[in-house]
Each structure stands twice: as structure tokens, then as C-alpha cells.
Amino acid sequence: GENVEQHPSTLSVQEGDSAVIKCTYSDSASNYFPWYKQELGKRPQLIIDIRSNVGEKKDQRIAVTLNKTAKHFSLHITETQPEDSAVYFCAASSNYQLIWGAGTKLIIKP
Amino acid sequence: GAVVSQHPSRVICKSGTSVKIECRSLDFQATTMFWYRQFPKQSLMLMATSNEGSKATYEQGVEKDKFLINHASLTLSTLTVTSAHPEDSSFYICSAPTGLWDQPQHFGDGTRLSIL
């Protein structure tokens, strides 16, 4: 069945440095790729998304890149801040239903 | 913007109790609602998809007689965990699409279920 792999499972970076989280998907029909940030005990919150007709999208310190040929997409966070500490999930969708990655725990070291 | 209201936020009850969780779309019509379960330090696992006016579609391995889903109106979907046991303790969360497939879904705040 459809699968989304996400790496790394834990990422620790120094405050101010960049963080990169990578995902690969198996369903070539996937055409919508959201990224969510989830804090402990809270619901996932959409931070950025990208559609299959776009290769890159940026929103201030956050960017997402998509390589449809290789079936992978990445989240880039620049100038990391303590409030960026959370669990991040990638997802892929072809028809409303989201297939989720396993999550990445991002730790920002002061 | 679109809001999904989920209640209750937390439930603590004894083993054998049935628990109902409600998700309401407040300013849009949710013809579809996704129900997820999330164990600690894990990803969201889709349990079932509810569709207004028809039977829910359950994912493989999810017992439909234990997790009863009702989606009787365009603004309300409910998940009932029947005869809950400690292994059912988890974070349950719903989400609803508000438009086309490539538009963000809207999540409820989640329900922390603890079975003693």
C-alpha cells in the first residue's frame, strides 16, 4: 500500500542553524504534500504545503522542495529558534486521504 | 477560518465504559471526516473515514463493532469507543477537508482518552 518514509526520527540542531527533514513517498499519484508541526498534547498544525505542479515553496524561514521524479520532498527551516522545537510530520495525499510519515522530533539547542 | 470543534478534550473512565467523542464542523459542511488514533511518540494512524449519510470505511485491523462511527449530519461526526479497555487509551483526533483535495484539512483539538 501507500507509504511515506520520514527521516530522521530525531534531529538536534543549534539555535540559529538550519534543519532539514526528508520524506519519500511510494504512490506516484500523490499530488499534495503538507507538513505539520505538532506540540505535545496538541493537534497537528499545518506549517506549509506544496502541490505537485510546484517544485519549491517558501514562507519566511520555512521552505519545502518537491522532486516528483524521485518521489521525495523536504522541509527546510532556517535560523531555527527555540519555539521551533516540536514533532514535525510530512504527509502525502492523492485524494483527500493523508498518508503520514512517522514524524521527526526537532530539538533546538540553546 | 474553518473550525472543527472536538469534545471532550479529555476523558478518564473505568474499563468497560463506552465513550463518545464528537467532532463538529462549525462554519462549513463536512461531508467527510477522518478519525485518527495517535499513541505516544507515534504518528497519526487513520482508523476510519466517515461519510455523511452512509457507513464509515474502516482501515484494516480496526474493529468496526468496537469503534462505532456515526455521521448523521453535515456538521457532526461521532466516534464511540465501546467497552473501552486500557489498551484503548490514546489520543483520538478528527479532521475534515473543507474543499478540494489539495486544500488543507482542519483538525479538531483531539481527545485524550485514559482507561483505568
mmCIF file of C-alpha atoms in Angstrom:
data_model
loop_
_atom_site.group_PDB
_atom_site.id
_atom_site.type_symbol
_atom_site.label_atom_id
_atom_site.label_comp_id
_atom_site.label_asym_id
_atom_site.label_seq_id
_atom_site.Cartn_x
_atom_site.Cartn_y
_atom_site.Cartn_z
ATOM 1 C CA GLY A 1 0.000 0.000 0.000
ATOM 2 C CA GLU A 2 0.921 3.649 0.004
ATOM 3 C CA ASN A 3 3.790 4.548 2.280
ATOM 4 C CA VAL A 4 5.608 7.677 3.390
ATOM 5 C CA GLU A 5 9.043 7.375 4.942
ATOM 6 C CA GLN A 6 10.411 10.218 7.019
ATOM 7 C CA HIS A 7 13.957 10.846 8.240
ATOM 8 C CA PRO A 8 15.495 11.495 10.645
ATOM 9 C CA SER A 9 13.363 10.410 13.576
ATOM 10 C CA THR A 10 15.170 12.867 15.837
ATOM 11 C CA LEU A 11 17.075 15.977 14.820
ATOM 12 C CA SER A 12 19.029 18.152 17.194
ATOM 13 C CA VAL A 13 20.387 21.459 15.919
ATOM 14 C CA GLN A 14 21.972 24.503 17.452
ATOM 15 C CA GLU A 15 19.751 27.546 17.709
ATOM 16 C CA GLY A 16 20.241 29.671 14.618
ATOM 17 C CA ASP A 17 21.293 26.758 12.425
ATOM 18 C CA SER A 18 19.169 25.167 9.708
ATOM 19 C CA ALA A 19 17.163 21.966 9.972
ATOM 20 C CA VAL A 20 16.219 19.657 7.103
ATOM 21 C CA ILE A 21 13.690 16.840 7.272
ATOM 22 C CA LYS A 22 13.231 14.481 4.341
ATOM 23 C CA CYS A 23 10.343 12.323 3.181
ATOM 24 C CA THR A 24 9.836 9.858 0.380
ATOM 25 C CA TYR A 25 6.522 8.533 -0.861
ATOM 26 C CA SER A 26 5.533 5.466 -2.804
ATOM 27 C CA ASP A 27 2.290 6.415 -4.541
ATOM 28 C CA SER A 28 3.096 8.176 -7.794
ATOM 29 C CA ALA A 29 -0.467 9.529 -7.851
ATOM 30 C CA SER A 30 0.225 11.655 -4.753
ATOM 31 C CA ASN A 31 -0.096 15.308 -5.631
ATOM 32 C CA TYR A 32 -0.482 17.208 -2.379
ATOM 33 C CA PHE A 33 2.207 17.307 0.317
ATOM 34 C CA PRO A 34 1.533 19.113 3.597
ATOM 35 C CA TRP A 35 3.867 19.486 6.555
ATOM 36 C CA TYR A 36 2.541 19.637 10.089
ATOM 37 C CA LYS A 37 4.015 20.731 13.385
ATOM 38 C CA GLN A 38 2.672 19.065 16.492
ATOM 39 C CA GLU A 39 3.399 20.136 20.034
ATOM 40 C CA LEU A 40 2.871 17.757 22.909
ATOM 41 C CA GLY A 41 -0.803 17.056 23.502
ATOM 42 C CA LYS A 42 -1.936 19.361 20.732
ATOM 43 C CA ARG A 43 -3.389 18.868 17.299
ATOM 44 C CA PRO A 44 -1.148 18.962 14.223
ATOM 45 C CA GLN A 45 -0.860 22.413 12.720
ATOM 46 C CA LEU A 46 -0.187 22.969 9.045
ATOM 47 C CA ILE A 47 3.006 24.943 8.532
ATOM 48 C CA ILE A 48 3.428 24.695 4.778
ATOM 49 C CA ASP A 49 2.187 22.633 1.872
ATOM 50 C CA ILE A 50 3.126 22.071 -1.738
ATOM 51 C CA ARG A 51 1.285 20.774 -4.753
ATOM 52 C CA SER A 52 2.690 18.557 -7.426
ATOM 53 C CA ASN A 53 2.906 21.249 -10.062
ATOM 54 C CA VAL A 54 5.364 23.239 -7.941
ATOM 55 C CA GLY A 55 8.984 22.384 -7.153
ATOM 56 C CA GLU A 56 9.597 24.722 -4.266
ATOM 57 C CA LYS A 57 7.663 26.937 -1.904
ATOM 58 C CA LYS A 58 8.883 29.304 0.762
ATOM 59 C CA ASP A 59 7.243 31.091 3.658
ATOM 60 C CA GLN A 60 9.650 33.198 5.680
ATOM 61 C CA ARG A 61 12.003 30.765 7.469
ATOM 62 C CA ILE A 62 10.259 27.668 6.172
ATOM 63 C CA ALA A 63 10.619 26.131 2.730
ATOM 64 C CA VAL A 64 9.576 22.901 1.093
ATOM 65 C CA THR A 65 11.052 21.293 -2.007
ATOM 66 C CA LEU A 66 9.474 18.554 -4.097
ATOM 67 C CA ASN A 67 11.127 16.180 -6.549
ATOM 68 C CA LYS A 68 8.326 14.252 -8.245
ATOM 69 C CA THR A 69 10.662 12.141 -10.310
ATOM 70 C CA ALA A 70 12.464 10.858 -7.248
ATOM 71 C CA LYS A 71 9.260 10.947 -5.164
ATOM 72 C CA HIS A 72 10.735 12.850 -2.311
ATOM 73 C CA PHE A 73 10.113 16.145 -0.595
ATOM 74 C CA SER A 74 11.920 18.027 2.121
ATOM 75 C CA LEU A 75 11.239 20.621 4.784
ATOM 76 C CA HIS A 76 13.855 23.289 5.418
ATOM 77 C CA ILE A 77 13.799 25.530 8.466
ATOM 78 C CA THR A 78 16.389 28.290 8.591
ATOM 79 C CA GLU A 79 17.537 30.363 11.560
ATOM 80 C CA THR A 80 15.970 27.921 13.988
ATOM 81 C CA GLN A 81 14.523 29.241 17.207
ATOM 82 C CA PRO A 82 13.580 27.534 20.496
ATOM 83 C CA GLU A 83 9.898 27.686 19.575
ATOM 84 C CA ASP A 84 10.623 25.504 16.554
ATOM 85 C CA SER A 85 11.098 22.559 18.932
ATOM 86 C CA ALA A 86 8.256 20.113 18.213
ATOM 87 C CA VAL A 87 7.445 16.991 16.253
ATOM 88 C CA TYR A 88 7.110 17.509 12.519
ATOM 89 C CA PHE A 89 5.111 15.247 10.221
ATOM 90 C CA CYS A 90 5.117 15.067 6.462
ATOM 91 C CA ALA A 91 2.158 13.660 4.575
ATOM 92 C CA ALA A 92 1.200 12.799 1.030
ATOM 93 C CA SER A 93 -2.244 12.750 -0.482
ATOM 94 C CA SER A 94 -3.815 11.865 -3.792
ATOM 95 C CA ASN A 95 -7.483 12.103 -2.883
ATOM 96 C CA TYR A 96 -8.165 13.741 0.472
ATOM 97 C CA GLN A 97 -6.760 10.850 2.489
ATOM 98 C CA LEU A 98 -3.401 11.735 4.033
ATOM 99 C CA ILE A 99 -0.617 9.161 4.311
ATOM 100 C CA TRP A 100 1.587 10.237 7.206
ATOM 101 C CA GLY A 101 5.284 9.963 7.840
ATOM 102 C CA ALA A 102 6.465 8.653 11.204
ATOM 103 C CA GLY A 103 7.465 12.075 12.461
ATOM 104 C CA THR A 104 10.673 13.903 13.347
ATOM 105 C CA LYS A 105 11.341 15.244 16.790
ATOM 106 C CA LEU A 106 13.201 18.527 16.321
ATOM 107 C CA ILE A 107 15.243 19.728 19.267
ATOM 108 C CA ILE A 108 16.696 23.214 19.207
ATOM 109 C CA LYS A 109 19.703 23.516 21.480
ATOM 110 C CA PRO A 110 20.270 26.956 23.067
ATOM 111 C CA GLY B 1 -11.430 30.271 9.007
ATOM 112 C CA ALA B 2 -12.874 26.781 9.085
ATOM 113 C CA VAL B 3 -13.043 25.237 12.547
ATOM 114 C CA VAL B 4 -13.604 21.711 13.761
ATOM 115 C CA SER B 5 -14.742 21.519 17.356
ATOM 116 C CA GLN B 6 -13.926 18.266 19.142
ATOM 117 C CA HIS B 7 -15.294 17.231 22.541
ATOM 118 C CA PRO B 8 -14.450 16.160 25.104
ATOM 119 C CA SER B 9 -10.795 17.138 25.276
ATOM 120 C CA ARG B 10 -10.031 14.615 27.983
ATOM 121 C CA VAL B 11 -11.774 11.562 29.342
ATOM 122 C CA ILE B 12 -10.762 9.351 32.222
ATOM 123 C CA CYS B 13 -13.009 6.382 32.869
ATOM 124 C CA LYS B 14 -13.148 2.837 34.098
ATOM 125 C CA SER B 15 -12.596 -0.221 31.965
ATOM 126 C CA GLY B 16 -15.797 -1.383 30.304
ATOM 127 C CA THR B 17 -17.222 2.090 29.839
ATOM 128 C CA SER B 18 -18.300 3.361 26.428
ATOM 129 C CA VAL B 19 -17.043 6.781 25.446
ATOM 130 C CA LYS B 20 -18.433 9.066 22.759
ATOM 131 C CA ILE B 21 -16.286 11.666 21.030
ATOM 132 C CA GLU B 22 -17.897 14.376 18.917
ATOM 133 C CA CYS B 23 -16.489 16.423 16.096
ATOM 134 C CA ARG B 24 -18.469 19.339 14.748
ATOM 135 C CA SER B 25 -17.698 21.497 11.774
ATOM 136 C CA LEU B 26 -18.644 24.990 12.895
ATOM 137 C CA ASP B 27 -18.752 27.039 9.714
ATOM 138 C CA PHE B 28 -18.641 24.573 6.871
ATOM 139 C CA GLN B 29 -20.276 21.336 5.843
ATOM 140 C CA ALA B 30 -18.149 18.281 6.459
ATOM 141 C CA THR B 31 -19.351 15.525 4.186
ATOM 142 C CA THR B 32 -16.253 13.552 5.122
ATOM 143 C CA MET B 33 -14.482 13.200 8.454
ATOM 144 C CA PHE B 34 -11.296 11.303 9.148
ATOM 145 C CA TRP B 35 -10.745 9.690 12.551
ATOM 146 C CA TYR B 36 -7.221 9.084 13.775
ATOM 147 C CA ARG B 37 -5.627 7.490 16.781
ATOM 148 C CA GLN B 38 -2.193 8.522 17.985
ATOM 149 C CA PHE B 39 -0.187 6.619 20.555
ATOM 150 C CA PRO B 40 2.661 8.375 22.413
ATOM 151 C CA LYS B 41 5.658 9.168 20.214
ATOM 152 C CA GLN B 42 3.948 7.767 17.153
ATOM 153 C CA SER B 43 2.364 9.139 14.043
ATOM 154 C CA LEU B 44 -1.331 9.574 13.382
ATOM 155 C CA MET B 45 -2.951 6.326 12.369
ATOM 156 C CA LEU B 46 -6.100 6.536 10.302
ATOM 157 C CA MET B 47 -8.849 4.470 11.869
ATOM 158 C CA ALA B 48 -11.779 5.203 9.630
ATOM 159 C CA THR B 49 -13.356 7.610 7.213
ATOM 160 C CA SER B 50 -16.901 8.700 7.896
ATOM 161 C CA ASN B 51 -19.199 9.979 5.193
ATOM 162 C CA GLU B 52 -22.421 11.801 5.854
ATOM 163 C CA GLY B 53 -25.404 9.557 5.345
ATOM 164 C CA SER B 54 -23.502 6.350 4.694
ATOM 165 C CA LYS B 55 -21.486 3.730 6.515
ATOM 166 C CA ALA B 56 -17.972 4.539 7.588
ATOM 167 C CA THR B 57 -14.995 2.956 5.893
ATOM 168 C CA TYR B 58 -12.657 1.306 8.386
ATOM 169 C CA GLU B 59 -8.954 0.718 7.929
ATOM 170 C CA GLN B 60 -7.592 -2.779 8.112
ATOM 171 C CA GLY B 61 -7.280 -4.008 11.668
ATOM 172 C CA VAL B 62 -9.773 -1.553 13.155
ATOM 173 C CA GLU B 63 -12.794 -3.261 14.711
ATOM 174 C CA LYS B 64 -15.936 -1.576 13.465
ATOM 175 C CA ASP B 65 -18.023 -3.057 16.271
ATOM 176 C CA LYS B 66 -15.713 -1.544 18.851
ATOM 177 C CA PHE B 67 -15.249 1.844 17.250
ATOM 178 C CA LEU B 68 -18.700 2.959 16.196
ATOM 179 C CA ILE B 69 -18.830 5.907 13.847
ATOM 180 C CA ASN B 70 -21.909 7.930 13.060
ATOM 181 C CA HIS B 71 -22.063 10.797 10.589
ATOM 182 C CA ALA B 72 -25.747 11.617 10.532
ATOM 183 C CA SER B 73 -25.491 15.286 9.600
ATOM 184 C CA LEU B 74 -23.247 17.523 7.547
ATOM 185 C CA THR B 75 -21.795 19.108 10.674
ATOM 186 C CA LEU B 76 -21.443 16.252 13.146
ATOM 187 C CA SER B 77 -19.492 13.025 13.235
ATOM 188 C CA THR B 78 -19.144 10.892 16.342
ATOM 189 C CA LEU B 79 -16.793 8.109 17.385
ATOM 190 C CA THR B 80 -17.908 5.806 20.172
ATOM 191 C CA VAL B 81 -15.340 3.564 21.800
ATOM 192 C CA THR B 82 -17.448 0.731 23.161
ATOM 193 C CA SER B 83 -16.460 -1.258 26.235
ATOM 194 C CA ALA B 84 -13.157 0.559 26.431
ATOM 195 C CA HIS B 85 -10.114 -1.168 27.871
ATOM 196 C CA PRO B 86 -6.728 0.209 28.960
ATOM 197 C CA GLU B 87 -5.215 -0.613 25.558
ATOM 198 C CA ASP B 88 -7.708 1.805 24.009
ATOM 199 C CA SER B 89 -6.079 4.669 25.906
ATOM 200 C CA SER B 90 -4.789 7.032 23.262
ATOM 201 C CA PHE B 91 -5.144 10.442 21.650
ATOM 202 C CA TYR B 92 -8.073 10.472 19.240
ATOM 203 C CA ILE B 93 -8.337 13.232 16.686
ATOM 204 C CA CYS B 94 -10.632 14.043 13.795
ATOM 205 C CA SER B 95 -10.053 16.039 10.655
ATOM 206 C CA ALA B 96 -12.240 17.277 7.833
ATOM 207 C CA PRO B 97 -11.448 18.535 4.367
ATOM 208 C CA THR B 98 -13.136 21.810 3.509
ATOM 209 C CA GLY B 99 -12.688 21.922 -0.223
ATOM 210 C CA LEU B 100 -10.691 20.358 -2.957
ATOM 211 C CA TRP B 101 -8.220 17.529 -2.404
ATOM 212 C CA ASP B 102 -5.281 19.915 -2.400
ATOM 213 C CA GLN B 103 -6.597 22.161 0.329
ATOM 214 C CA PRO B 104 -5.580 21.856 3.991
ATOM 215 C CA GLN B 105 -7.698 19.733 6.240
ATOM 216 C CA HIS B 106 -8.934 21.064 9.536
ATOM 217 C CA PHE B 107 -8.265 19.168 12.721
ATOM 218 C CA GLY B 108 -10.134 19.004 15.966
ATOM 219 C CA ASP B 109 -8.173 19.629 19.153
ATOM 220 C CA GLY B 110 -8.094 15.926 19.959
ATOM 221 C CA THR B 111 -9.400 13.811 22.827
ATOM 222 C CA ARG B 112 -7.061 12.276 25.365
ATOM 223 C CA LEU B 113 -8.720 9.025 26.436
ATOM 224 C CA SER B 114 -7.428 7.281 29.545
ATOM 225 C CA ILE B 115 -8.984 3.977 30.578
ATOM 226 C CA LEU B 116 -8.225 2.847 34.102
#
